[in-house]
Amino acid sequence: MSSVPSFSVISGAQVDSVVTGHEKEILRLVENAYRLHGEGSTNNPDSYFLLFPDRPSSRIIALPASVGGEVDVHGIKWISSFPDNVEKGIPRASAVLILNDAATGYPFACLESSIISASRTAASAGVAATALSARRPGRHQPRRVGFIGLGLIARYIHKYLKNSGFEFDRIGLHDLSASSVAGFRRHLEGVVPTRSASAVPPEIVVHEDAEELIRSSDLVVLATTASEPYLTCADAFEHGPIVLNVSLRDLSPDVITQSYNIVDDIDHCLKANTSVHLTEQREGHREFIAGTLYDVLTGTTTPPADGPVVFSPFGLGVLDLVLAKFVHDQVALRQELMAVPGFFYDLSRHG
Protein backbone atom coordinates (compact mmCIF):
# COMPACT_ATOMS: atom_id res chain seq x y z
CA MET A 1 0.00 0.00 0.00
CA SER A 2 1.39 3.38 -1.00
CA SER A 3 1.74 6.10 1.63
CA VAL A 4 1.27 9.81 1.13
CA PRO A 5 4.68 11.45 0.69
CA SER A 6 5.77 14.43 2.74
CA PHE A 7 5.90 17.78 0.96
CA SER A 8 9.10 19.84 0.89
CA VAL A 9 10.15 23.25 -0.39
CA ILE A 10 13.60 23.61 -1.95
CA SER A 11 14.97 27.14 -2.16
CA GLY A 12 16.99 28.71 -4.94
CA ALA A 13 20.02 28.76 -2.65
CA GLN A 14 19.72 24.99 -2.19
CA VAL A 15 19.27 24.46 -5.93
CA ASP A 16 22.37 26.52 -6.66
CA SER A 17 24.40 24.62 -4.06
CA VAL A 18 23.61 21.36 -5.88
CA VAL A 19 23.94 22.59 -9.46
CA THR A 20 27.23 24.46 -9.04
CA GLY A 21 30.10 22.03 -9.43
CA HIS A 22 27.90 19.29 -10.91
CA GLU A 23 27.87 20.66 -14.48
CA LYS A 24 29.39 17.56 -16.07
CA GLU A 25 26.87 15.32 -14.32
CA ILE A 26 24.02 17.60 -15.41
CA LEU A 27 25.25 17.37 -19.00
CA ARG A 28 25.00 13.58 -18.73
CA LEU A 29 21.53 13.81 -17.17
CA VAL A 30 20.26 16.09 -19.96
CA GLU A 31 21.71 13.87 -22.68
CA ASN A 32 20.04 10.86 -21.05
CA ALA A 33 16.76 12.80 -20.91
CA TYR A 34 16.96 13.38 -24.67
CA ARG A 35 17.57 9.67 -25.17
CA LEU A 36 14.60 8.74 -22.96
CA HIS A 37 12.44 11.19 -24.91
CA GLY A 38 13.58 9.78 -28.24
CA GLU A 39 12.89 6.24 -27.04
CA GLY A 40 9.32 7.11 -26.04
CA SER A 41 9.87 6.88 -22.27
CA THR A 42 8.52 10.37 -21.60
CA ASN A 43 5.29 12.28 -21.92
CA ASN A 44 5.77 15.92 -22.90
CA PRO A 45 2.45 17.63 -23.75
CA ASP A 46 2.21 21.07 -25.28
CA SER A 47 3.27 24.01 -23.16
CA TYR A 48 0.45 26.32 -22.10
CA PHE A 49 0.80 30.08 -22.38
CA LEU A 50 -1.00 32.52 -20.08
CA LEU A 51 -1.02 35.81 -22.02
CA PHE A 52 -2.11 39.30 -21.00
CA PRO A 53 -3.83 41.63 -23.50
CA ASP A 54 -2.75 44.72 -21.55
CA ARG A 55 0.94 43.70 -21.49
CA PRO A 56 1.66 41.66 -24.63
CA SER A 57 5.37 41.25 -23.93
CA SER A 58 4.68 39.30 -20.72
CA ARG A 59 3.62 35.69 -20.32
CA ILE A 60 3.53 32.79 -17.88
CA ILE A 61 4.11 29.31 -19.27
CA ALA A 62 3.14 25.91 -17.86
CA LEU A 63 5.29 22.96 -18.93
CA PRO A 64 3.78 19.63 -17.78
CA ALA A 65 5.79 16.47 -18.31
CA SER A 66 6.45 12.92 -17.17
CA VAL A 67 9.68 10.92 -17.26
CA GLY A 68 9.93 7.14 -16.97
CA GLY A 69 12.97 4.94 -16.53
CA GLU A 70 15.05 5.38 -13.40
CA VAL A 71 13.83 8.98 -13.02
CA ASP A 72 10.15 7.95 -12.72
CA VAL A 73 8.52 11.26 -11.85
CA HIS A 74 5.76 13.57 -13.04
CA GLY A 75 5.61 17.33 -12.67
CA ILE A 76 5.13 20.80 -14.06
CA LYS A 77 7.21 23.97 -14.38
CA TRP A 78 5.44 27.34 -14.05
CA ILE A 79 7.74 30.03 -15.47
CA SER A 80 7.00 33.69 -16.03
CA SER A 81 8.67 36.22 -18.32
CA PHE A 82 7.95 39.86 -17.52
CA PRO A 83 10.53 41.95 -19.45
CA ASP A 84 9.47 45.17 -17.67
CA ASN A 85 10.96 43.72 -14.49
CA VAL A 86 14.43 44.66 -15.72
CA GLU A 87 13.59 48.37 -15.42
CA LYS A 88 12.50 47.70 -11.82
CA GLY A 89 15.86 46.16 -11.00
CA ILE A 90 14.65 42.56 -10.72
CA PRO A 91 15.18 39.61 -13.11
CA ARG A 92 12.87 39.19 -16.10
CA ALA A 93 12.09 35.52 -15.39
CA SER A 94 10.96 33.64 -12.30
CA ALA A 95 9.86 30.05 -11.92
CA VAL A 96 8.76 27.25 -9.61
CA LEU A 97 8.51 23.54 -10.32
CA ILE A 98 6.30 20.90 -8.73
CA LEU A 99 7.37 17.23 -8.59
CA ASN A 100 4.64 14.58 -8.33
CA ASP A 101 5.08 11.06 -6.98
CA ALA A 102 4.75 8.51 -9.78
CA ALA A 103 2.87 5.97 -7.64
CA THR A 104 0.29 8.17 -5.89
CA GLY A 105 0.25 11.36 -7.99
CA TYR A 106 0.78 13.41 -4.81
CA PRO A 107 3.11 16.40 -5.16
CA PHE A 108 6.14 15.94 -2.95
CA ALA A 109 8.31 18.99 -3.65
CA CYS A 110 8.20 22.59 -4.83
CA LEU A 111 11.50 23.90 -6.12
CA GLU A 112 12.63 27.38 -7.09
CA SER A 113 13.24 26.75 -10.76
CA SER A 114 14.90 29.72 -12.48
CA ILE A 115 18.31 28.15 -11.86
CA ILE A 116 17.05 24.74 -12.96
CA SER A 117 15.62 26.31 -16.13
CA ALA A 118 18.85 28.15 -16.95
CA SER A 119 20.97 25.09 -16.21
CA ARG A 120 18.96 22.68 -18.32
CA THR A 121 18.88 25.21 -21.19
CA ALA A 122 22.65 25.61 -21.04
CA ALA A 123 23.24 21.87 -20.70
CA SER A 124 20.98 21.28 -23.70
CA ALA A 125 23.16 23.69 -25.70
CA GLY A 126 26.30 21.92 -24.50
CA VAL A 127 24.99 18.48 -25.45
CA ALA A 128 23.93 19.73 -28.88
CA ALA A 129 27.20 21.55 -29.60
CA THR A 130 29.19 18.47 -28.62
CA ALA A 131 27.12 16.04 -30.67
CA LEU A 132 26.88 18.26 -33.75
CA SER A 133 30.57 19.17 -33.85
CA ALA A 134 31.69 15.57 -33.23
CA ARG A 135 29.58 14.17 -36.07
CA ARG A 136 30.45 16.66 -38.80
CA PRO A 137 32.92 14.87 -41.11
CA GLY A 138 36.14 16.76 -41.73
CA ARG A 139 35.37 19.60 -39.31
CA HIS A 140 37.32 20.39 -36.16
CA GLN A 141 35.74 21.33 -32.85
CA PRO A 142 34.86 25.05 -32.91
CA ARG A 143 37.53 27.37 -31.50
CA ARG A 144 35.81 30.70 -32.24
CA VAL A 145 32.51 31.28 -30.46
CA GLY A 146 30.20 34.26 -30.77
CA PHE A 147 27.46 35.21 -28.31
CA ILE A 148 24.53 37.37 -29.42
CA GLY A 149 22.52 38.34 -26.35
CA LEU A 150 24.63 38.53 -23.20
CA GLY A 151 22.30 37.91 -20.28
CA LEU A 152 22.07 35.16 -17.69
CA ILE A 153 21.41 32.36 -20.19
CA ALA A 154 24.50 33.26 -22.22
CA ARG A 155 26.66 33.09 -19.10
CA TYR A 156 25.26 29.68 -18.22
CA ILE A 157 25.80 28.44 -21.79
CA HIS A 158 29.41 29.59 -21.72
CA LYS A 159 29.93 27.68 -18.46
CA TYR A 160 28.37 24.50 -19.85
CA LEU A 161 30.28 24.72 -23.14
CA LYS A 162 33.51 24.82 -21.15
CA ASN A 163 32.37 21.86 -19.07
CA SER A 164 31.60 20.05 -22.33
CA GLY A 165 35.29 20.30 -23.26
CA PHE A 166 35.24 23.31 -25.58
CA GLU A 167 38.30 25.58 -25.50
CA PHE A 168 38.02 28.85 -27.35
CA ASP A 169 40.75 31.00 -28.85
CA ARG A 170 38.34 33.81 -29.61
CA ILE A 171 35.06 34.90 -28.01
CA GLY A 172 32.91 37.42 -29.88
CA LEU A 173 30.28 39.49 -28.08
CA HIS A 174 27.26 41.42 -29.33
CA ASP A 175 24.38 42.99 -27.43
CA LEU A 176 22.33 46.14 -27.85
CA SER A 177 23.01 46.96 -24.19
CA ALA A 178 26.48 48.29 -23.33
CA SER A 179 26.01 47.27 -19.69
CA SER A 180 25.27 43.68 -20.76
CA VAL A 181 28.45 43.63 -22.82
CA ALA A 182 30.45 44.93 -19.87
CA GLY A 183 28.86 42.41 -17.52
CA PHE A 184 29.58 39.47 -19.82
CA ARG A 185 33.18 40.62 -20.26
CA ARG A 186 33.56 40.65 -16.48
CA HIS A 187 32.12 37.13 -16.39
CA LEU A 188 34.68 35.94 -18.94
CA GLU A 189 37.56 37.63 -17.17
CA GLY A 190 36.55 35.90 -13.93
CA VAL A 191 36.53 32.39 -15.43
CA VAL A 192 39.44 30.25 -14.28
CA PRO A 193 41.25 28.77 -17.32
CA THR A 194 41.02 24.99 -17.67
CA ARG A 195 44.18 24.82 -19.73
CA SER A 196 47.68 25.22 -18.32
CA ALA A 197 48.60 28.48 -16.65
CA SER A 198 50.92 29.28 -19.55
CA ALA A 199 48.12 29.07 -22.11
CA VAL A 200 47.06 32.29 -23.80
CA PRO A 201 43.57 33.37 -22.66
CA PRO A 202 40.94 33.71 -25.39
CA GLU A 203 40.75 36.97 -27.28
CA ILE A 204 37.54 38.86 -26.44
CA VAL A 205 36.13 40.90 -29.31
CA VAL A 206 33.09 43.17 -29.05
CA HIS A 207 31.13 43.48 -32.30
CA GLU A 208 28.82 46.39 -33.06
CA ASP A 209 27.28 44.37 -35.90
CA ALA A 210 25.70 40.94 -35.35
CA GLU A 211 26.43 39.69 -38.87
CA GLU A 212 30.09 40.61 -38.47
CA LEU A 213 30.20 38.43 -35.35
CA ILE A 214 28.59 35.53 -37.19
CA ARG A 215 31.06 35.68 -40.07
CA SER A 216 33.97 35.43 -37.63
CA SER A 217 32.58 32.56 -35.51
CA ASP A 218 32.57 28.77 -35.87
CA LEU A 219 29.95 28.44 -33.13
CA VAL A 220 27.18 31.03 -32.68
CA VAL A 221 25.01 31.28 -29.57
CA LEU A 222 21.73 33.18 -29.91
CA ALA A 223 20.37 34.04 -26.46
CA THR A 224 18.34 37.19 -26.98
CA THR A 225 14.81 38.28 -26.15
CA ALA A 226 13.99 38.92 -29.83
CA SER A 227 10.34 38.39 -30.73
CA GLU A 228 10.89 38.33 -34.49
CA PRO A 229 13.75 37.61 -36.92
CA TYR A 230 16.46 40.22 -37.42
CA LEU A 231 19.19 37.97 -38.86
CA THR A 232 18.06 37.84 -42.48
CA CYS A 233 21.25 37.49 -44.54
CA ALA A 234 21.88 33.82 -45.32
CA ASP A 235 25.30 34.74 -46.79
CA ALA A 236 26.57 35.56 -43.29
CA PHE A 237 26.34 31.84 -42.47
CA GLU A 238 27.92 30.49 -45.67
CA HIS A 239 31.12 29.46 -43.86
CA GLY A 240 29.08 26.76 -42.08
CA PRO A 241 28.98 27.58 -38.36
CA ILE A 242 27.04 25.62 -35.77
CA VAL A 243 24.25 27.89 -34.53
CA LEU A 244 22.64 27.31 -31.14
CA ASN A 245 19.30 29.04 -31.76
CA VAL A 246 18.36 29.09 -28.08
CA SER A 247 16.17 32.20 -28.27
CA LEU A 248 14.34 30.62 -31.22
CA ARG A 249 13.17 33.72 -33.10
CA ASP A 250 16.35 35.45 -34.29
CA LEU A 251 16.71 33.74 -37.69
CA SER A 252 14.64 34.53 -40.77
CA PRO A 253 13.14 31.77 -42.94
CA ASP A 254 15.76 32.61 -45.59
CA VAL A 255 18.49 31.56 -43.15
CA ILE A 256 16.58 28.49 -41.97
CA THR A 257 15.96 27.15 -45.48
CA GLN A 258 19.68 27.42 -46.28
CA SER A 259 20.65 25.51 -43.12
CA TYR A 260 20.71 21.94 -41.82
CA ASN A 261 18.08 22.13 -39.08
CA ILE A 262 17.98 20.04 -35.91
CA VAL A 263 15.34 20.55 -33.21
CA ASP A 264 14.67 19.01 -29.81
CA ASP A 265 11.12 17.95 -30.72
CA ILE A 266 9.55 18.72 -34.10
CA ASP A 267 5.95 19.25 -33.02
CA HIS A 268 6.95 21.37 -30.04
CA CYS A 269 9.35 23.61 -31.93
CA LEU A 270 7.12 24.28 -34.92
CA LYS A 271 4.74 26.64 -33.11
CA ALA A 272 4.56 30.04 -31.39
CA ASN A 273 6.18 31.78 -34.38
CA THR A 274 9.64 30.39 -33.80
CA SER A 275 12.00 30.75 -36.75
CA VAL A 276 11.27 27.20 -37.87
CA HIS A 277 7.54 27.74 -37.41
CA LEU A 278 7.64 30.88 -39.56
CA THR A 279 9.52 28.88 -42.16
CA GLU A 280 6.88 26.15 -42.13
CA GLN A 281 4.18 28.76 -42.59
CA ARG A 282 6.03 30.28 -45.55
CA GLU A 283 7.10 27.05 -47.21
CA GLY A 284 3.99 24.99 -46.49
CA HIS A 285 5.97 21.93 -45.36
CA ARG A 286 8.53 20.65 -42.82
CA GLU A 287 11.04 19.15 -45.20
CA PHE A 288 13.69 21.66 -44.11
CA ILE A 289 13.89 19.88 -40.72
CA ALA A 290 16.63 17.24 -40.87
CA GLY A 291 15.77 15.59 -37.55
CA THR A 292 16.03 15.84 -33.78
CA LEU A 293 18.94 15.92 -31.38
CA TYR A 294 18.09 12.31 -30.50
CA ASP A 295 18.65 11.44 -34.17
CA VAL A 296 22.08 13.08 -34.01
CA LEU A 297 22.99 11.34 -30.73
CA THR A 298 22.05 7.94 -32.16
CA GLY A 299 23.65 8.50 -35.57
CA THR A 300 20.34 8.41 -37.46
CA THR A 301 21.25 11.71 -39.10
CA THR A 302 24.68 13.19 -39.73
CA PRO A 303 25.14 16.96 -40.09
CA PRO A 304 27.11 17.97 -43.18
CA ALA A 305 30.59 19.49 -43.09
CA ASP A 306 29.58 22.34 -45.38
CA GLY A 307 26.81 24.82 -44.73
CA PRO A 308 25.35 26.11 -41.46
CA VAL A 309 23.92 23.71 -38.88
CA VAL A 310 21.16 25.17 -36.69
CA PHE A 311 19.91 23.65 -33.43
CA SER A 312 16.55 25.06 -32.29
CA PRO A 313 15.43 23.82 -28.83
CA PHE A 314 11.91 24.82 -27.82
CA GLY A 315 12.68 23.54 -24.34
CA LEU A 316 11.27 20.24 -23.12
CA GLY A 317 9.67 19.97 -19.70
CA VAL A 318 11.25 16.54 -19.32
CA LEU A 319 14.65 18.22 -19.02
CA ASP A 320 13.41 20.33 -16.12
CA LEU A 321 11.98 17.27 -14.38
CA VAL A 322 15.16 15.24 -14.72
CA LEU A 323 17.26 18.04 -13.26
CA ALA A 324 14.73 18.88 -10.54
CA LYS A 325 14.57 15.24 -9.42
CA PHE A 326 18.37 15.18 -9.27
CA VAL A 327 18.39 18.33 -7.13
CA HIS A 328 15.68 16.96 -4.82
CA ASP A 329 17.54 13.70 -4.32
CA GLN A 330 20.83 15.48 -3.58
CA VAL A 331 19.19 17.75 -1.01
CA ALA A 332 17.52 14.70 0.54
CA LEU A 333 20.89 12.92 0.79
CA ARG A 334 22.21 15.94 2.67
CA GLN A 335 19.19 15.68 4.99
CA GLU A 336 18.36 19.31 4.20
CA LEU A 337 14.80 18.96 2.87
CA MET A 338 12.49 21.60 4.36
CA ALA A 339 9.30 19.62 4.90
CA VAL A 340 6.01 21.48 5.44
CA PRO A 341 4.26 19.85 8.43
CA GLY A 342 0.59 19.10 7.88
CA PHE A 343 0.65 20.16 4.22
CA PHE A 344 -1.69 17.28 3.32
CA TYR A 345 -4.54 17.42 5.81
CA ASP A 346 -7.38 15.08 6.81
CA LEU A 347 -5.89 12.01 5.17
CA SER A 348 -8.68 9.80 6.57
CA ARG A 349 -10.97 10.94 3.75
CA HIS A 350 -12.06 8.37 1.17
CA GLY A 351 -13.27 8.62 -2.41
Tab-separated table of N, CA and C in Angstrom, residues 87-171:
chain	number	residue	atom	x	y	z
A	87	GLU	N	13.579	46.949	-15.769
A	87	GLU	CA	13.593	48.370	-15.421
A	87	GLU	C	13.354	48.586	-13.934
A	88	LYS	N	12.755	47.599	-13.259
A	88	LYS	CA	12.501	47.696	-11.822
A	88	LYS	C	13.659	47.156	-10.995
A	89	GLY	N	14.680	46.661	-11.694
A	89	GLY	CA	15.859	46.160	-10.996
A	89	GLY	C	15.753	44.732	-10.524
A	90	ILE	N	14.775	43.968	-11.071
A	90	ILE	CA	14.655	42.556	-10.716
A	90	ILE	C	14.694	41.731	-11.998
A	91	PRO	N	15.065	40.429	-11.910
A	91	PRO	CA	15.180	39.611	-13.113
A	91	PRO	C	13.868	39.495	-13.886
A	92	ARG	N	14.014	39.338	-15.199
A	92	ARG	CA	12.871	39.194	-16.096
A	92	ARG	C	12.062	37.942	-15.779
A	93	ALA	N	12.750	36.822	-15.518
A	93	ALA	CA	12.089	35.523	-15.390
A	93	ALA	C	12.095	35.039	-13.943
A	94	SER	N	11.034	34.333	-13.590
A	94	SER	CA	10.963	33.642	-12.297
A	94	SER	C	10.215	32.337	-12.519
A	95	ALA	N	10.469	31.356	-11.657
A	95	ALA	CA	9.865	30.045	-11.915
A	95	ALA	C	9.824	29.190	-10.649
A	96	VAL	N	8.819	28.323	-10.607
A	96	VAL	CA	8.759	27.252	-9.615
A	96	VAL	C	8.459	25.952	-10.359
A	97	LEU	N	8.752	24.845	-9.717
A	97	LEU	CA	8.513	23.539	-10.321
A	97	LEU	C	7.959	22.598	-9.266
A	98	ILE	N	6.916	21.869	-9.624
A	98	ILE	CA	6.302	20.895	-8.731
A	98	ILE	C	6.654	19.490	-9.211
A	99	LEU	N	7.121	18.646	-8.299
A	99	LEU	CA	7.368	17.232	-8.586
A	99	LEU	C	6.246	16.400	-7.981
A	100	ASN	N	5.723	15.460	-8.779
A	100	ASN	CA	4.642	14.576	-8.325
A	100	ASN	C	5.128	13.137	-8.251
A	101	ASP	N	4.732	12.466	-7.185
A	101	ASP	CA	5.079	11.064	-6.982
A	101	ASP	C	4.437	10.192	-8.067
A	102	ALA	N	5.252	9.323	-8.678
A	102	ALA	CA	4.752	8.508	-9.785
A	102	ALA	C	3.709	7.493	-9.333
A	103	ALA	N	3.790	7.024	-8.096
A	103	ALA	CA	2.875	5.973	-7.636
A	103	ALA	C	1.532	6.532	-7.198
A	104	THR	N	1.528	7.654	-6.472
A	104	THR	CA	0.291	8.174	-5.895
A	104	THR	C	-0.230	9.422	-6.603
A	105	GLY	N	0.633	10.096	-7.373
A	105	GLY	CA	0.253	11.364	-7.986
A	105	GLY	C	0.380	12.547	-7.054
A	106	TYR	N	0.668	12.313	-5.767
A	106	TYR	CA	0.783	13.415	-4.814
A	106	TYR	C	2.027	14.257	-5.124
A	107	PRO	N	1.905	15.584	-5.065
A	107	PRO	CA	3.114	16.403	-5.161
A	107	PRO	C	3.965	16.220	-3.917
A	108	PHE	N	5.277	16.129	-4.111
A	108	PHE	CA	6.144	15.935	-2.950
A	108	PHE	C	7.209	17.005	-2.810
A	109	ALA	N	7.316	17.922	-3.777
A	109	ALA	CA	8.309	18.985	-3.646
A	109	ALA	C	7.938	20.161	-4.537
A	110	CYS	N	8.274	21.357	-4.042
A	110	CYS	CA	8.199	22.594	-4.829
A	110	CYS	C	9.588	23.204	-4.823
A	111	LEU	N	10.142	23.389	-6.000
A	111	LEU	CA	11.505	23.900	-6.122
A	111	LEU	C	11.517	25.257	-6.819
A	112	GLU	N	12.336	26.181	-6.315
A	112	GLU	CA	12.632	27.379	-7.093
A	112	GLU	C	13.300	26.911	-8.368
A	113	SER	N	12.857	27.410	-9.516
A	113	SER	CA	13.242	26.751	-10.758
A	113	SER	C	13.923	27.635	-11.789
A	114	SER	N	14.208	28.900	-11.483
A	114	SER	CA	14.896	29.720	-12.477
A	114	SER	C	16.302	29.190	-12.738
A	115	ILE	N	16.966	28.700	-11.696
A	115	ILE	CA	18.313	28.149	-11.860
A	115	ILE	C	18.239	26.810	-12.581
A	116	ILE	N	17.246	26.003	-12.253
A	116	ILE	CA	17.046	24.737	-12.964
A	116	ILE	C	16.796	24.998	-14.438
A	117	SER	N	15.951	25.990	-14.746
A	117	SER	CA	15.624	26.306	-16.131
A	117	SER	C	16.859	26.770	-16.894
A	118	ALA	N	17.634	27.661	-16.290
A	118	ALA	CA	18.846	28.153	-16.949
A	118	ALA	C	19.861	27.035	-17.141
A	119	SER	N	19.979	26.165	-16.143
A	119	SER	CA	20.972	25.091	-16.213
A	119	SER	C	20.608	24.057	-17.264
A	120	ARG	N	19.347	23.674	-17.323
A	120	ARG	CA	18.961	22.679	-18.324
A	120	ARG	C	19.035	23.255	-19.729
A	121	THR	N	18.753	24.562	-19.884
A	121	THR	CA	18.883	25.210	-21.191
A	121	THR	C	20.340	25.204	-21.630
A	122	ALA	N	21.229	25.561	-20.711
A	122	ALA	CA	22.648	25.607	-21.039
A	122	ALA	C	23.203	24.205	-21.286
A	123	ALA	N	22.766	23.244	-20.494
A	123	ALA	CA	23.238	21.868	-20.700
A	123	ALA	C	22.745	21.328	-22.032
A	124	SER	N	21.512	21.674	-22.403
A	124	SER	CA	20.984	21.282	-23.705
A	124	SER	C	21.862	21.826	-24.824
A	125	ALA	N	22.273	23.086	-24.691
A	125	ALA	CA	23.156	23.690	-25.695
A	125	ALA	C	24.501	22.979	-25.729
A	126	GLY	N	25.023	22.622	-24.554
A	126	GLY	CA	26.297	21.923	-24.500
A	126	GLY	C	26.238	20.548	-25.135
A	127	VAL	N	25.169	19.809	-24.855
A	127	VAL	CA	24.991	18.475	-25.449
A	127	VAL	C	24.886	18.586	-26.965
A	128	ALA	N	24.108	19.560	-27.441
A	128	ALA	CA	23.925	19.731	-28.880
A	128	ALA	C	25.223	20.129	-29.560
A	129	ALA	N	25.938	21.095	-28.986
A	129	ALA	CA	27.195	21.546	-29.596
A	129	ALA	C	28.200	20.408	-29.677
A	130	THR	N	28.262	19.597	-28.634
A	130	THR	CA	29.194	18.468	-28.622
A	130	THR	C	28.828	17.446	-29.688
A	131	ALA	N	27.556	17.065	-29.723
A	131	ALA	CA	27.115	16.039	-30.675
A	131	ALA	C	27.246	16.515	-32.117
A	132	LEU	N	26.844	17.751	-32.381
A	132	LEU	CA	26.876	18.261	-33.750
A	132	LEU	C	28.302	18.438	-34.249
A	133	SER	N	29.186	18.956	-33.403
A	133	SER	CA	30.566	19.168	-33.850
A	133	SER	C	31.311	17.847	-33.999
A	134	ALA	N	30.985	16.862	-33.158
A	134	ALA	CA	31.685	15.575	-33.227
A	134	ALA	C	31.293	14.778	-34.464
A	135	ARG	N	30.086	15.000	-34.964
A	135	ARG	CA	29.581	14.167	-36.066
A	135	ARG	C	29.681	14.830	-37.435
A	136	ARG	N	30.285	16.020	-37.496
A	136	ARG	CA	30.455	16.665	-38.801
A	136	ARG	C	31.757	16.168	-39.424
A	137	PRO	N	31.701	15.427	-40.512
A	137	PRO	CA	32.925	14.871	-41.106
A	137	PRO	C	33.857	15.959	-41.613
A	138	GLY	N	35.131	15.835	-41.227
A	138	GLY	CA	36.139	16.757	-41.732
A	138	GLY	C	36.180	18.099	-41.051
A	139	ARG	N	35.365	18.315	-40.009
A	139	ARG	CA	35.365	19.602	-39.311
A	139	ARG	C	35.952	19.424	-37.922
A	140	HIS	N	36.751	20.410	-37.493
A	140	HIS	CA	37.325	20.394	-36.156
A	140	HIS	C	36.346	21.005	-35.159
A	141	GLN	N	36.571	20.726	-33.879
A	141	GLN	CA	35.743	21.335	-32.848
A	141	GLN	C	35.895	22.853	-32.914
A	142	PRO	N	34.786	23.585	-32.812
A	142	PRO	CA	34.864	25.053	-32.909
A	142	PRO	C	35.821	25.659	-31.900
A	143	ARG	N	36.599	26.642	-32.367
A	143	ARG	CA	37.529	27.369	-31.500
A	143	ARG	C	37.152	28.847	-31.385
A	144	ARG	N	36.248	29.298	-32.246
A	144	ARG	CA	35.813	30.698	-32.235
A	144	ARG	C	34.303	30.730	-31.976
A	145	VAL	N	33.926	31.242	-30.818
A	145	VAL	CA	32.513	31.283	-30.457
A	145	VAL	C	32.036	32.730	-30.436
A	146	GLY	N	30.788	32.938	-30.837
A	146	GLY	CA	30.203	34.260	-30.768
A	146	GLY	C	28.874	34.214	-30.031
A	147	PHE	N	28.693	35.126	-29.092
A	147	PHE	CA	27.458	35.212	-28.309
A	147	PHE	C	26.680	36.457	-28.716
A	148	ILE	N	25.444	36.257	-29.131
A	148	ILE	CA	24.531	37.369	-29.421
A	148	ILE	C	23.429	37.320	-28.372
A	149	GLY	N	23.387	38.352	-27.530
A	149	GLY	CA	22.519	38.337	-26.350
A	149	GLY	C	23.349	37.885	-25.166
A	150	LEU	N	23.610	38.795	-24.225
A	150	LEU	CA	24.630	38.532	-23.204
A	150	LEU	C	24.067	38.564	-21.786
A	151	GLY	N	22.907	37.970	-21.603
A	151	GLY	CA	22.300	37.908	-20.285
A	151	GLY	C	22.680	36.657	-19.516
A	152	LEU	N	21.822	36.294	-18.570
A	152	LEU	CA	22.071	35.156	-17.690
A	152	LEU	C	22.233	33.855	-18.469
A	153	ILE	N	21.364	33.616	-19.446
A	153	ILE	CA	21.413	32.356	-20.188
A	153	ILE	C	22.731	32.227	-20.937
A	154	ALA	N	23.217	33.313	-21.516
A	154	ALA	CA	24.499	33.260	-22.222
A	154	ALA	C	25.634	32.897	-21.271
A	155	ARG	N	25.608	33.432	-20.066
A	155	ARG	CA	26.655	33.093	-19.095
A	155	ARG	C	26.599	31.610	-18.729
A	156	TYR	N	25.398	31.099	-18.527
A	156	TYR	CA	25.258	29.677	-18.220
A	156	TYR	C	25.729	28.820	-19.404
A	157	ILE	N	25.384	29.218	-20.617
A	157	ILE	CA	25.796	28.436	-21.788
A	157	ILE	C	27.311	28.421	-21.906
A	158	HIS	N	27.944	29.563	-21.676
A	158	HIS	CA	29.408	29.587	-21.724
A	158	HIS	C	29.997	28.605	-20.709
A	159	LYS	N	29.441	28.598	-19.500
A	159	LYS	CA	29.932	27.679	-18.464
A	159	LYS	C	29.784	26.222	-18.893
A	160	TYR	N	28.622	25.899	-19.477
A	160	TYR	CA	28.373	24.504	-19.852
A	160	TYR	C	29.140	24.103	-21.106
A	161	LEU	N	29.424	25.040	-21.996
A	161	LEU	CA	30.284	24.721	-23.135
A	161	LEU	C	31.685	24.369	-22.654
A	162	LYS	N	32.184	25.120	-21.691
A	162	LYS	CA	33.511	24.819	-21.153
A	162	LYS	C	33.515	23.460	-20.454
A	163	ASN	N	32.456	23.158	-19.733
A	163	ASN	CA	32.374	21.859	-19.066
A	163	ASN	C	32.118	20.719	-20.046
A	164	SER	N	31.735	21.056	-21.279
A	164	SER	CA	31.601	20.048	-22.335
A	164	SER	C	32.927	19.782	-23.040
A	165	GLY	N	33.974	20.518	-22.678
A	165	GLY	CA	35.293	20.300	-23.260
A	165	GLY	C	35.703	21.293	-24.328
A	166	PHE	N	34.887	22.312	-24.574
A	166	PHE	CA	35.237	23.314	-25.576
A	166	PHE	C	36.278	24.277	-25.014
A	167	GLU	N	37.288	24.566	-25.823
A	167	GLU	CA	38.296	25.581	-25.496
A	167	GLU	C	38.338	26.573	-26.639
A	168	PHE	N	38.147	27.838	-26.314
A	168	PHE	CA	38.019	28.851	-27.348
A	168	PHE	C	39.249	29.757	-27.407
A	169	ASP	N	39.678	30.039	-28.632
A	169	ASP	CA	40.753	31.001	-28.853
A	169	ASP	C	40.206	32.416	-28.961
A	170	ARG	N	38.944	32.493	-29.361
A	170	ARG	CA	38.338	33.806	-29.608
A	170	ARG	C	36.875	33.768	-29.186
A	171	ILE	N	36.443	34.795	-28.450
A	171	ILE	CA	35.058	34.902	-28.013
A	171	ILE	C	34.519	36.248	-28.480
